[in-house]
Each structure stands twice: as C-alpha cells, then as structure tokens.
XYZ file of C-alpha atoms in Angstrom:
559
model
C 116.683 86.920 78.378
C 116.944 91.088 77.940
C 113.326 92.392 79.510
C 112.744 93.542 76.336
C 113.621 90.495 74.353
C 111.199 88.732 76.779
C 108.085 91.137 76.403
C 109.060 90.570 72.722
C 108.925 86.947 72.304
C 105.461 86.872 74.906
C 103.937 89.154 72.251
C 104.909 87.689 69.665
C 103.473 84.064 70.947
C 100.618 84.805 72.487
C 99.438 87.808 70.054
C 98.741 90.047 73.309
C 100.700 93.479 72.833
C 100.013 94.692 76.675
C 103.732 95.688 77.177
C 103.245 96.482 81.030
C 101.483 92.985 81.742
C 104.153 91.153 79.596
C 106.727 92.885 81.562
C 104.840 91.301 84.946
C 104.588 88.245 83.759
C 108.442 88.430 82.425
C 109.475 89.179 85.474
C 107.276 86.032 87.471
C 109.009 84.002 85.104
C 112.416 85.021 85.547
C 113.164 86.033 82.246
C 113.513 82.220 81.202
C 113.328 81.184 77.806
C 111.542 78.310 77.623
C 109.149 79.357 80.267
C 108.110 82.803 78.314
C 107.980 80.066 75.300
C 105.656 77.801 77.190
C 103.462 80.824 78.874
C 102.988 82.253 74.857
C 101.946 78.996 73.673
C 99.236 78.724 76.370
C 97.801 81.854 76.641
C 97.559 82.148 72.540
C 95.901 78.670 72.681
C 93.537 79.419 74.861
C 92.478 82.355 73.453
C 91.434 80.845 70.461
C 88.534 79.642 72.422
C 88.501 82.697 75.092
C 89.548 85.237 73.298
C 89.180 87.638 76.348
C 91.638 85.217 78.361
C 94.735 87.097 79.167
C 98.136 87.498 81.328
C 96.051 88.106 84.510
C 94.228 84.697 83.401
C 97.846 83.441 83.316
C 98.885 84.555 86.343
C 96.132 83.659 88.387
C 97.053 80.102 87.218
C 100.405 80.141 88.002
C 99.033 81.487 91.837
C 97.076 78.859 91.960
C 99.977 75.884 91.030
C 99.030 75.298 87.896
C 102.126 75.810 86.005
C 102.680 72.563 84.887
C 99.062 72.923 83.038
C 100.306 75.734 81.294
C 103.732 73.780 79.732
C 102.107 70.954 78.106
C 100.890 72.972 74.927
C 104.808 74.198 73.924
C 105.709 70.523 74.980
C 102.676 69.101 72.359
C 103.957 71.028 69.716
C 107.937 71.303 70.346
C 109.189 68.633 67.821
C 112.976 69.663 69.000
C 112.682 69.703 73.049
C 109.550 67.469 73.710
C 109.847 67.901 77.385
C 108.300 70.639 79.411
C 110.032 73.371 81.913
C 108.751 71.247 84.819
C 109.689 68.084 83.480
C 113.379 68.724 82.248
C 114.395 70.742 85.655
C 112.844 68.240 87.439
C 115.185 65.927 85.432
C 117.941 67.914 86.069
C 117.494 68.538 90.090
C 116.860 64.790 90.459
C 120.128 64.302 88.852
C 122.159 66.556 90.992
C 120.619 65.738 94.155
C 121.398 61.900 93.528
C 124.478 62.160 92.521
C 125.963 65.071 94.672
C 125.520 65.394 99.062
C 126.411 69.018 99.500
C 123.848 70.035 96.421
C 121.181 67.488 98.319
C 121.777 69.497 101.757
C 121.449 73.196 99.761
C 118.163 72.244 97.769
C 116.778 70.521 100.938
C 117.132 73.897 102.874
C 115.694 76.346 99.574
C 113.072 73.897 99.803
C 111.951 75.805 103.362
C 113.335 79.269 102.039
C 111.246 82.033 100.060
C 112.329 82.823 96.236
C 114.403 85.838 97.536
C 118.549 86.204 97.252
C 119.443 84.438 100.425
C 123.231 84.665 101.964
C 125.434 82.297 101.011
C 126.917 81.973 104.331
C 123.523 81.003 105.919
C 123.394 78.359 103.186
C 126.557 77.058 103.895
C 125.667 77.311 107.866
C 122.731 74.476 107.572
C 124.459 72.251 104.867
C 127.858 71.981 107.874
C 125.179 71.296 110.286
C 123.373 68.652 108.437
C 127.124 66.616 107.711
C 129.928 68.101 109.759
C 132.400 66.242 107.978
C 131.470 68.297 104.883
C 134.421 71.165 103.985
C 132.878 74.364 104.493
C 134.990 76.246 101.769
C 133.930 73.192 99.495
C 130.984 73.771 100.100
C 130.615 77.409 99.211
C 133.078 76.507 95.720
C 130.316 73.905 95.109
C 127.103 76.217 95.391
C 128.173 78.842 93.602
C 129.328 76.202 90.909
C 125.889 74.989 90.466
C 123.876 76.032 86.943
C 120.739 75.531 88.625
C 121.492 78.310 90.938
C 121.666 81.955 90.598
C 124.697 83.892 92.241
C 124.394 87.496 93.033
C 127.778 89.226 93.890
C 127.650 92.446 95.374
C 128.748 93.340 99.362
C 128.088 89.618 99.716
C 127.429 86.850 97.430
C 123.789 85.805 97.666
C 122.234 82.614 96.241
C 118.527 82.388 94.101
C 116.910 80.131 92.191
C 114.717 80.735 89.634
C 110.799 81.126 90.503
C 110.370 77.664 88.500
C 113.352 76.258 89.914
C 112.339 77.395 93.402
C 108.666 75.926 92.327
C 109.853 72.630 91.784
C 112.397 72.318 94.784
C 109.936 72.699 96.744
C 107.690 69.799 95.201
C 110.456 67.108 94.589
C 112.018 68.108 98.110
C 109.117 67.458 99.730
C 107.770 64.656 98.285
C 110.763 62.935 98.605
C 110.512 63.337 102.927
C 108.811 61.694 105.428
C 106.971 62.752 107.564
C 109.864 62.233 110.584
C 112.852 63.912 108.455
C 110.303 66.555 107.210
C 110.568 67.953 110.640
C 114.156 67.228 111.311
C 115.040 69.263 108.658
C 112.957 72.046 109.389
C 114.425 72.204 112.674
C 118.067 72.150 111.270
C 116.351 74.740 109.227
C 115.843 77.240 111.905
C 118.693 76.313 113.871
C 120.824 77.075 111.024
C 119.291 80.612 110.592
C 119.736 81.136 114.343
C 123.308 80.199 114.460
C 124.403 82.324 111.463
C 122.199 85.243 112.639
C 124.147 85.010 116.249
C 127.281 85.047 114.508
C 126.513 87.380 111.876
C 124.985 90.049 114.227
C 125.797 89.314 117.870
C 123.808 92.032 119.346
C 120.468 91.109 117.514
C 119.073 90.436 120.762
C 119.695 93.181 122.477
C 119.814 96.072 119.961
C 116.829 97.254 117.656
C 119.832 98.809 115.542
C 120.625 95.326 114.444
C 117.644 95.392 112.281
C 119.313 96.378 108.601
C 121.883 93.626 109.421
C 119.133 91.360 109.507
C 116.772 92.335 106.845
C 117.804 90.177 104.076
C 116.600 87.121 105.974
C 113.406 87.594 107.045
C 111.358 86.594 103.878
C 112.920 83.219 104.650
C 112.265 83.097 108.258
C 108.623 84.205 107.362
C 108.674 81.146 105.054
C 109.863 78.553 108.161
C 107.280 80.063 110.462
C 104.475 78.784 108.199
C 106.196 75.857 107.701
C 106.977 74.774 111.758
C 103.122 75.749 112.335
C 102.019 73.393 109.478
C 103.872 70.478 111.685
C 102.731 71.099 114.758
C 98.991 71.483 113.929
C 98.234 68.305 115.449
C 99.341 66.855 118.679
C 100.832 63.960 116.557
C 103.362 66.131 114.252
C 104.094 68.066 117.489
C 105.654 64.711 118.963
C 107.680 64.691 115.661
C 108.939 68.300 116.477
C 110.307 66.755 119.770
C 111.437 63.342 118.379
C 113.646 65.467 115.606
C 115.212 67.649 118.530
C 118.658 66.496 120.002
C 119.094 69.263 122.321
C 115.537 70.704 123.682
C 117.110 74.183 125.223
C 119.043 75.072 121.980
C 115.724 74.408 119.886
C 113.659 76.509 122.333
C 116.608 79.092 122.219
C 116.691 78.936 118.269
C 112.784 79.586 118.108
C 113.048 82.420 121.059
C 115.753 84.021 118.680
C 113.358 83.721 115.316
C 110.619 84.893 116.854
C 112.497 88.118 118.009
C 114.119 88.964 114.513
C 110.479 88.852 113.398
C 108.931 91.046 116.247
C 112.060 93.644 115.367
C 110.486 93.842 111.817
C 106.773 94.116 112.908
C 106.000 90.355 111.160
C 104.138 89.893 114.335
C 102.092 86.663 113.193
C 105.643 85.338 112.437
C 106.959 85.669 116.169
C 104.011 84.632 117.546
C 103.961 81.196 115.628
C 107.682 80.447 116.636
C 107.538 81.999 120.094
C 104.591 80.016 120.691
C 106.356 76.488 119.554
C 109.014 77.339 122.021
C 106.391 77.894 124.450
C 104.683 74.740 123.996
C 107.902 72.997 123.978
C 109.268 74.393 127.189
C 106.011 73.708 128.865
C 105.571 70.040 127.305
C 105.688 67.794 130.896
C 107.787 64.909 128.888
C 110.438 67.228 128.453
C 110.867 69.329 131.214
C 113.385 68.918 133.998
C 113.335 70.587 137.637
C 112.669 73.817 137.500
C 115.294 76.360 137.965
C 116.071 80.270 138.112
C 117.325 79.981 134.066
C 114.302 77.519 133.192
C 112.023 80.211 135.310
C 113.177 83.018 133.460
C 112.780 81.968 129.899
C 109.226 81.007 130.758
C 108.292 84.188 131.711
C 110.569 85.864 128.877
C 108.246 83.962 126.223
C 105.186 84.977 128.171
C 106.372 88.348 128.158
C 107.011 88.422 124.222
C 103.745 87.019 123.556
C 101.999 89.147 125.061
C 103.594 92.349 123.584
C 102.564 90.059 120.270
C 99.195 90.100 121.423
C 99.320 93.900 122.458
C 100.534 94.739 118.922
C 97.766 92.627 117.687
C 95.049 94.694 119.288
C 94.105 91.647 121.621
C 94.377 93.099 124.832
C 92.579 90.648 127.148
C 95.261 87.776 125.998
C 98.326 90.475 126.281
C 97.514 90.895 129.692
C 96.933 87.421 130.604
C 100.040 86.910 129.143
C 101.737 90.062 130.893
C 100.300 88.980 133.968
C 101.796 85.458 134.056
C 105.126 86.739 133.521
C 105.129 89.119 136.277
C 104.046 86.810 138.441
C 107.317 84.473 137.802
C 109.507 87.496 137.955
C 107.977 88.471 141.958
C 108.265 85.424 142.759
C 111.892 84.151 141.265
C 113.258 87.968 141.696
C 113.639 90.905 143.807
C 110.366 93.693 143.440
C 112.844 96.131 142.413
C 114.685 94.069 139.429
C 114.862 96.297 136.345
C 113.389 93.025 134.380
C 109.720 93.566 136.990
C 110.150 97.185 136.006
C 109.925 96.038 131.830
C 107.012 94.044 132.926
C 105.411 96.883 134.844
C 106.238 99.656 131.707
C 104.349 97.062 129.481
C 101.437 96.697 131.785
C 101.134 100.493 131.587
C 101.650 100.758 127.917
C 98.550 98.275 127.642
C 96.486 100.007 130.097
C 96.751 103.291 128.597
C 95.673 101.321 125.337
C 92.596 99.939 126.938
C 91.907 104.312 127.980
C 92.389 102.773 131.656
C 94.977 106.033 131.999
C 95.084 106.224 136.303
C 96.445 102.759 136.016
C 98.577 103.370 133.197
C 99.708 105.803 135.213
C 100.518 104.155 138.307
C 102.203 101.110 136.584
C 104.810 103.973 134.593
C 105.251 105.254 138.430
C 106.424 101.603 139.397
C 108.591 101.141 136.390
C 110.279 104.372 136.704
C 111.254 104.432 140.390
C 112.909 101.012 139.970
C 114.627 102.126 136.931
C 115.793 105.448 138.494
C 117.158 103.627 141.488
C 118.873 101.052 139.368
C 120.254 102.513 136.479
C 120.134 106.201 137.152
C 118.258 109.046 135.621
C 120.550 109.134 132.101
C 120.140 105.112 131.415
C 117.945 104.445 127.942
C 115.528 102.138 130.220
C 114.904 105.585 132.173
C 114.187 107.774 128.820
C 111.937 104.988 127.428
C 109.667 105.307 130.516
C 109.982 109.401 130.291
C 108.947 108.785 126.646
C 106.126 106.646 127.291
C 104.572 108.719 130.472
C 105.029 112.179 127.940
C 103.035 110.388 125.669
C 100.334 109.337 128.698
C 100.295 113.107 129.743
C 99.489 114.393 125.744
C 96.561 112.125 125.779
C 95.473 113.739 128.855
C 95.928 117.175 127.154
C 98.496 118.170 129.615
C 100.926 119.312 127.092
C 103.361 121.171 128.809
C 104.335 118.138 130.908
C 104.210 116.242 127.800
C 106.581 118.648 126.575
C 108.910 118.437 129.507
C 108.858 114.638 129.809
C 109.318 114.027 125.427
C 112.794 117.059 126.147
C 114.193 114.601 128.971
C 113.817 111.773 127.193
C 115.230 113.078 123.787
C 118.314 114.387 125.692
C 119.030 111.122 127.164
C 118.614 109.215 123.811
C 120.869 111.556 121.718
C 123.712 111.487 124.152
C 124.073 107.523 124.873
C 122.213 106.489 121.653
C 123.314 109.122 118.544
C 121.043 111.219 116.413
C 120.122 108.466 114.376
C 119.161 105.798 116.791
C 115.158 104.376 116.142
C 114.896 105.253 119.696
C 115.345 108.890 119.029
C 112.667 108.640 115.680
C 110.061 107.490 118.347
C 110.640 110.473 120.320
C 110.859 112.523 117.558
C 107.645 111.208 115.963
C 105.575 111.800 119.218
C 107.173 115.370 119.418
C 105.521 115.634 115.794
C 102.402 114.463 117.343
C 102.628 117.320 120.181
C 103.554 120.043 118.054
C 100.573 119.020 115.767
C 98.207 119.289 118.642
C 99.793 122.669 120.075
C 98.933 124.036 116.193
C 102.905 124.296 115.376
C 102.396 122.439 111.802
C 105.532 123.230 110.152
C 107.861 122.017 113.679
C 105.641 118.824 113.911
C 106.618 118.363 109.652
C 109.928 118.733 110.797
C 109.623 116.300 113.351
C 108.207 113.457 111.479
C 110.505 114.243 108.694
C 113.743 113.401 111.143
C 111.981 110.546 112.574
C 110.804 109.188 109.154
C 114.807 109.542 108.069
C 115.578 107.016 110.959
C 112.795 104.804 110.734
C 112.624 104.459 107.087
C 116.329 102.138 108.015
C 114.214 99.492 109.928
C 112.548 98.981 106.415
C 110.100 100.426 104.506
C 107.364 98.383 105.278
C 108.077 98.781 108.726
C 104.742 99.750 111.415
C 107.093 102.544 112.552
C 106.879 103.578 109.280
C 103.540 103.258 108.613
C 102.629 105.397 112.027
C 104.287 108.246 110.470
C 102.825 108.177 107.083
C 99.598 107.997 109.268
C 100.269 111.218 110.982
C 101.950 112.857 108.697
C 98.728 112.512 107.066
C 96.527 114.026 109.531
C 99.249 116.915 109.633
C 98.918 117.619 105.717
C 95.120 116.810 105.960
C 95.141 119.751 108.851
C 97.443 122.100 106.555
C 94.706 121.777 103.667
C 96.779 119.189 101.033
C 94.179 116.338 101.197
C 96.425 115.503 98.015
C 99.247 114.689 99.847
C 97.347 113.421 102.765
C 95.956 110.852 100.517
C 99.005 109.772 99.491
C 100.256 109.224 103.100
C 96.823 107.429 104.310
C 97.322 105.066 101.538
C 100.916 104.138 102.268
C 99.966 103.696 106.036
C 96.809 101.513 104.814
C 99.424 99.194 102.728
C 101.967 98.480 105.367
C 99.441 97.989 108.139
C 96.761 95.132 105.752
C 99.567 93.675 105.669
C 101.429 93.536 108.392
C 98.599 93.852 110.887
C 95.620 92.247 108.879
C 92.699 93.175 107.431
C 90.667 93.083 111.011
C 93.172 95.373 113.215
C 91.641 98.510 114.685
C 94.265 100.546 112.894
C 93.702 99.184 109.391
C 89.494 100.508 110.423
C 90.820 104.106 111.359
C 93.115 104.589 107.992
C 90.746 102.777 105.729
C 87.951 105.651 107.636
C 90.480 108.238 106.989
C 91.162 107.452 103.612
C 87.380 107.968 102.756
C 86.945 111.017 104.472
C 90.143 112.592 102.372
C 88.531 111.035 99.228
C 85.207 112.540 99.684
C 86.916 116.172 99.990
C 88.821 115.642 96.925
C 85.648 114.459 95.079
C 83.944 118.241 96.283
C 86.744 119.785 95.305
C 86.706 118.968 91.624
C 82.999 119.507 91.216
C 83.338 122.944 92.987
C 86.740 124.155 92.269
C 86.119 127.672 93.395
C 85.134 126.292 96.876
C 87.945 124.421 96.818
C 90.228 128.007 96.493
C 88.530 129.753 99.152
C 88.924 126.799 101.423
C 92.742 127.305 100.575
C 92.555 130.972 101.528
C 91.263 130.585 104.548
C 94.076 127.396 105.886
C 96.410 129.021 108.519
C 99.496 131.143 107.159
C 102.827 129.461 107.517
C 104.762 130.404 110.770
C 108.376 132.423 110.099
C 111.213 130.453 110.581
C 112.353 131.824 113.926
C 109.148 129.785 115.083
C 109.757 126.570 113.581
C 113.646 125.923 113.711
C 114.437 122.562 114.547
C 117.830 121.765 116.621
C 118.435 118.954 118.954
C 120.850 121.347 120.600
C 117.560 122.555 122.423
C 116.651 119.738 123.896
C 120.623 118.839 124.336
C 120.442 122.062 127.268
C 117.483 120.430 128.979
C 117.918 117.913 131.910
C-alpha cells in the first residue's frame, strides 16, 4: 500500500490516530495489506480491555516473535480469507520450495541473510554453489520471477523479502534442517559471500578504499557471524563445522576474508567471531597437516587480526598476547627486517602508547620505521603511516612542533601516491584537526575535521572514523563556546560508538561524561541567560583568514 493509505487503514482499525507511530509500524510491516489489517484488528481488540495498549505495545510484540499472536483476531473474524499472514505465506513458501530447486537454494540462503536489499549476484553465487549443474542466467530469470520476492532495480538489481516473509523463512527454513545440513549450509553461506566479494571487489583485502564497494553486504555478513557462533558454541556443533567442510584452507580463507570486511567497517564483534572460527579451525590437531611457511603465516596473520580486534575493543592485555604470538612466528619463520615484523612492531607501539607506556611506544615506532625506510623507501604509504602514528605519539607528549613536522611528511606522502580523498589522508587530516585544536588555531582545526569528515563520511556513516570526528569536533565547538552544536556532535559520537563498541568501552564512558558536562552548561544557560551572553563575549575572536587558509599545496612543498 501508499504510506498514507497504510497509516489510514491502521487508524481506521485500531481507532489510534498517532500518525507518526502508524507510520513506524507501517513501515515494520512493509506496507502489507493484510498485515496492517491483522495489526488493526489486534491492537483495537486489545484495547477494549487496555485501553492504554498501543503501537509501542504492538511493536514490542512483534520484537519479541509474537506476530503470529497478533494475526489470529483478523483470522477469527475474516469470514472471506480465514487464514492468517503467517499461515497463508507459510502456505505459499512451502509450496514453492517443494516444488521448485533453485527457489529452495535462494530461501535457504535469506534464511541466514538480514531483511536488507541483498545483490542479486551474491544470491545467485550460493544457489551455483549449492547445485553446479543449475544455469546461472536461469537462475537469476527465476529469482527475480518470484512474487514472494521483492526486486529493487537501480545500479544493480537487489533482492528483499518482506519483514513477514523474511520472518517466516527463517522459521520454516530452519525447522526444516538438521542439525548436520544446518551447518553445511551456513558454510556454503559464507563461502558464497566470500567468493562473490573476491570477484566483485578484488582488492578488498588489501585496500581500505574497497569499503563503499562492500557496504551493501555487511548487514548480512553481521547476520552469518551470529549464526556460525551459535554452531560452534559447543565442542559438539564445532565437529559439525568440520564434518560440513570439504576443503579446510578455503573455509579458513572464507572466514579470514569475512572477518576483514567486518574489521574495515568497525563491526569489530563481527570479525572477531569469524576470525576466531578460523582460528580454532586452523589450530584444531585433527585437521592440521605439517606445518609450513604458508600454514605459519596465516597463523600468525589471524593472531595478528585478533589482536588489533582486541586493541579496538579496549582489551589490551589479550591484544598483546595476541600481538605477541604473532611476532614471535614472524622472527622465527622470517627475516628481523621483513616489512610484515615491522606491521607487527607499529601495532605493538600503537598499543603501548594506548596503555600511556609512551618510551616503549616509542621505541617499537623506531623499529617499525627503520625497517620500513630500508625496505620500501621514505615515500612508500607503510612509511607515512608510521610518520603519522609517531606525530601523533609526539602531540601527546606536547611536543607539537615535531608533531607538526612528522603529521606534514606524512600528509605529503599520502596525497601524492594515495589522492586527496583517500581515508588515509582523513586520518591525517583529523589528527592535524586535533593539533591545531591544541595549538589554539580553532577555525584551521574546523577546517581540518571538515576535509577529513568529507572522506570518512564514504566508509559509512556509522563508521568509528566517523564517530572520532564528531567526538572532536565536539570538543572544538565546546572550546569555541556552541555547547549547542557540541551537543549535537557528542550525541552522534555516543550513537555510533554504543553501538558499535558497546555499552562498556572506555570511549562510550568519556562521550556519555562529555555529553553531561555540555548538558549541564546548557541547563545554566537558560536559567541565567544574561550569563550566558557575557560568557559569549568573552570566547576568543575569530582569526582573519590569512591565518586559517587551508591548502594541501603546503604540505605538498614539505619533504
């Protein structure tokens, strides 16, 4: 239905005339007829015995999986369609899936995807894989065929279901597997998404550019993370993991691959739940063969990952257990001067300077940029990374000049091998922000976060990048006197990070602090209004623009 032909027949039904909460609950529905019908019918129902019962009542139900609770009052009194929404897609899924392989192989797979548009291509990927003899142009003819299935054309053609449709896949799917195919299938699953996301985007391992291309998957791979930790939770479904695979070092390549889309877009629990299958798979004794360089080098390359994860997560101890273990392989199976030991040994720093431990910090940067400086020569990205990193060790220190001189080298090197526009360049940028802010040049650190904001805004906006800026961009405005605006930008940061990071990180503490602090000045200010204009008066005059121009050609002249 129109929106507005929805909100009307919910109000008309149910009797509630809350035109923003029938537009929500609209919307959760899909705009489907007979499920508005069916949510009406309920919610009037029961408010003839509760009358303050409402849509949040209603939606808190359908949360909780009670939607099929909610049908059986239109279905009571529907003399012309007795059967429910459940009941008659259930009906017609059932049909299709019995009757029709390729549709079985699609619904199968939405069974372990999220209710978002997903690719047709990736679709198609997973229902190949599960029969190769299956046409893949058939296939896609098929799909988009399907009534039960929504097709969205637009730069490609994407495939959802509706949220009741998606509801009940997942139910009849499931129900329908044992325990033994359950997990075969959710390894085809992730295999599938692997192979398309090679193909689609061959650099996504190498490249945090590739993250727009990549995007449109995640909610999905989010969804399969849950899903591969709910089957290994006991030692038992783990052996079902292994039994399912046919060819352990793709399946511990497929889960390495996951778990890096996720770490690119900060869903750090994500990556840590498939790098640590891979993990446990590559370390299982029944499956391992003699150990060589390759088998060597992954193992530490997981160890590595998980303990950035673990970095990111504010659990220090474990990231550099973690970091530890994989430096150890790499001495041991490399040459001390290998530019991979010298990742390893920027890491280590990155996490000392985290723990305050800044001498060791310190020396670890040293070791990482004297190997990288040997091996790939002063203008390689490696080499500005490490610049980047040691500026940022020297602000902390309050030696900003050398800050200064370090954040220059390192911006010159980015913008000539990586573009203006590169997220590389938005993290120097961002930290230059951070300088200027500190050196009391407000309106050239706004202009700094501004640029870096542009760039990083492209890796998503609920990106950590992202919410970094909106943190210090905060500060900044807080500094400048617009708690207003500072609010705005602690509150964004606090969203992005509870969710991404969780409601215990250290971070999600400091804005949450922050927040209050802004709060209580804005409370002052409207009981004392004339303090609140003298404290205005008295915030530092803006500089003149031959003090706060902002050109990359600058930095372009250092070296």
């Amino acid at each position: 239905m129109e929106p507005a032909d929805a909100i009307c027949l919910l109000t008309e039904l149910s009797g509630i005339t809350d035109n923003d909460m029938g537009e929500n609950v609209a919307h959760a529905l899909d705009y489907q007829p007979l499920a508005l019908a069916s949510a009406g019918v309920y919610v009037r129902k029961v408010r003839n015995t509760n009358p303050k019962f409402g849509w949040e009542g209603y939606l808190e139900k359908l949360e909780k999986g009670k939607r099929e609770l909610t049908e059986k009052e239109l279905a009571n009194v529907n003399n012309i369609y007795p059967n429910s929404m459940t009941v008659a897609t259930k009906i017609a899924l059932k049909t299709v899936m019995d009757s029709d392989e390729i549709m079985k192989h699609a619904f199968t797979f939405l069974a372990f995807c999220a209710p978002e548009p997903l690719r047709l291509d990736v679709l198609t990927t997973y229902v190949v894989n599960a029969d190769e003899e299956l046409d893949e142009e058939d296939i896609g003819i098929q799909i988009q065929e399907s009534s039960l299935l929504l097709i969205e054309k637009e730069d490609n053609v994407n495939i959802r279901l509706h949220k009741v449709v998606h509801y009940i896949v997942k139910r009849l799917v499931k129900d329908q597997m044992e325990a033994n195919e359950h997990a075969r299938n959710a390894c085809l699953a992730i295999g599938s998404c692997s192979q398309y996301l090679h193909k689609a985007i061959p650099e996504i391992l190498r490249s945090k550019d590739s993250v727009g291309g990549s995007r449109h998957i995640v909610p999905h791979v989010k969804t399969l993370a849950v899903e591969i930790t709910n089957i290994i939770s006991t030692e038992e479904k783990f052996d079902l993991i292994k039994n399912s695979i046919l060819n352990i070092h793709n399946s511990i390549y497929n889960f390495e691959t996951l778990g890096h889309v996720c770490l690119l877009h900060s869903e750090y629990m994500s990556a840590m739940n498939f790098f640590s299958v891979a993990l446990k798979l590559i370390e299982d004794n029944t499956i391992r063969t003699e150990p060589d360089h390759g088998h060597v080098k992954r193992v530490s390359c997981i160890y590595h990952n998980i303990g950035f994860l673990h970095c990111q997560l504010s659990d220090y101890q474990q990231g550099k257990e973690y970091f530890e273990r994989a430096l150890s392989i790499q001495l041991n199976t490399l040459k001390p001067d290998h530019d991979e030991v010298a990742t390893i040994y920027h890491n280590m720093a990155t996490l000392h300077h985290d723990l305050g431990d800044n001498q060791q910090a310190k020396k670890y940067y040293e070791r990482a940029l004297f190997i990288r400086l040997n091996k790939l020569g002063p203008d390689h990205v490696d080499v500005a990374t490490t610049y980047h990193s040691i500026g940022i060790l020297h602000r902390n220190l309050g030696h900003n000049q050398q800050a200064k001189k370090y954040y220059e080298h390192a911006l010159f090197v980015q913008l000539n091998k990586l573009g203006p526009d590169h997220v590389d360049v938005a993290s120097t940028c961002h930290n230059m922000g951070n300088l200027h802010r500190i050196l009391g040049d407000n309106q050239q650190a706004k202009k700094y976060y501004e640029h870096a904001l542009s760039i990083q805004l492209k890796l998503g906006p609920d990106h950590v990048e992202v919410a970094t800026t909106y943190h210090n961009m905060g500060i900044l405005h807080h500094d400048l006197g617009d708690t207003q605006q500072a609010k705005e930008y602690y509150q964004r940061a606090l969203y992005i990070t509870l969710n991404k990071l969780g409601p215990d990180h250290a971070k999600v503490t400091k804005l949450s602090r922050l927040l209050a602090d802004v709060q209580r000045v804005l409370d002052s200010q409207q009981q004392a209004p004339d303090h609140h204009e003298r404290t205005q008066l008295n915030q530092p005059q803006k500089r003149g623009p031959d003090q706060t121009d902002f050109e990359f050609a600058n930095c372009k002249r250092r070296r």
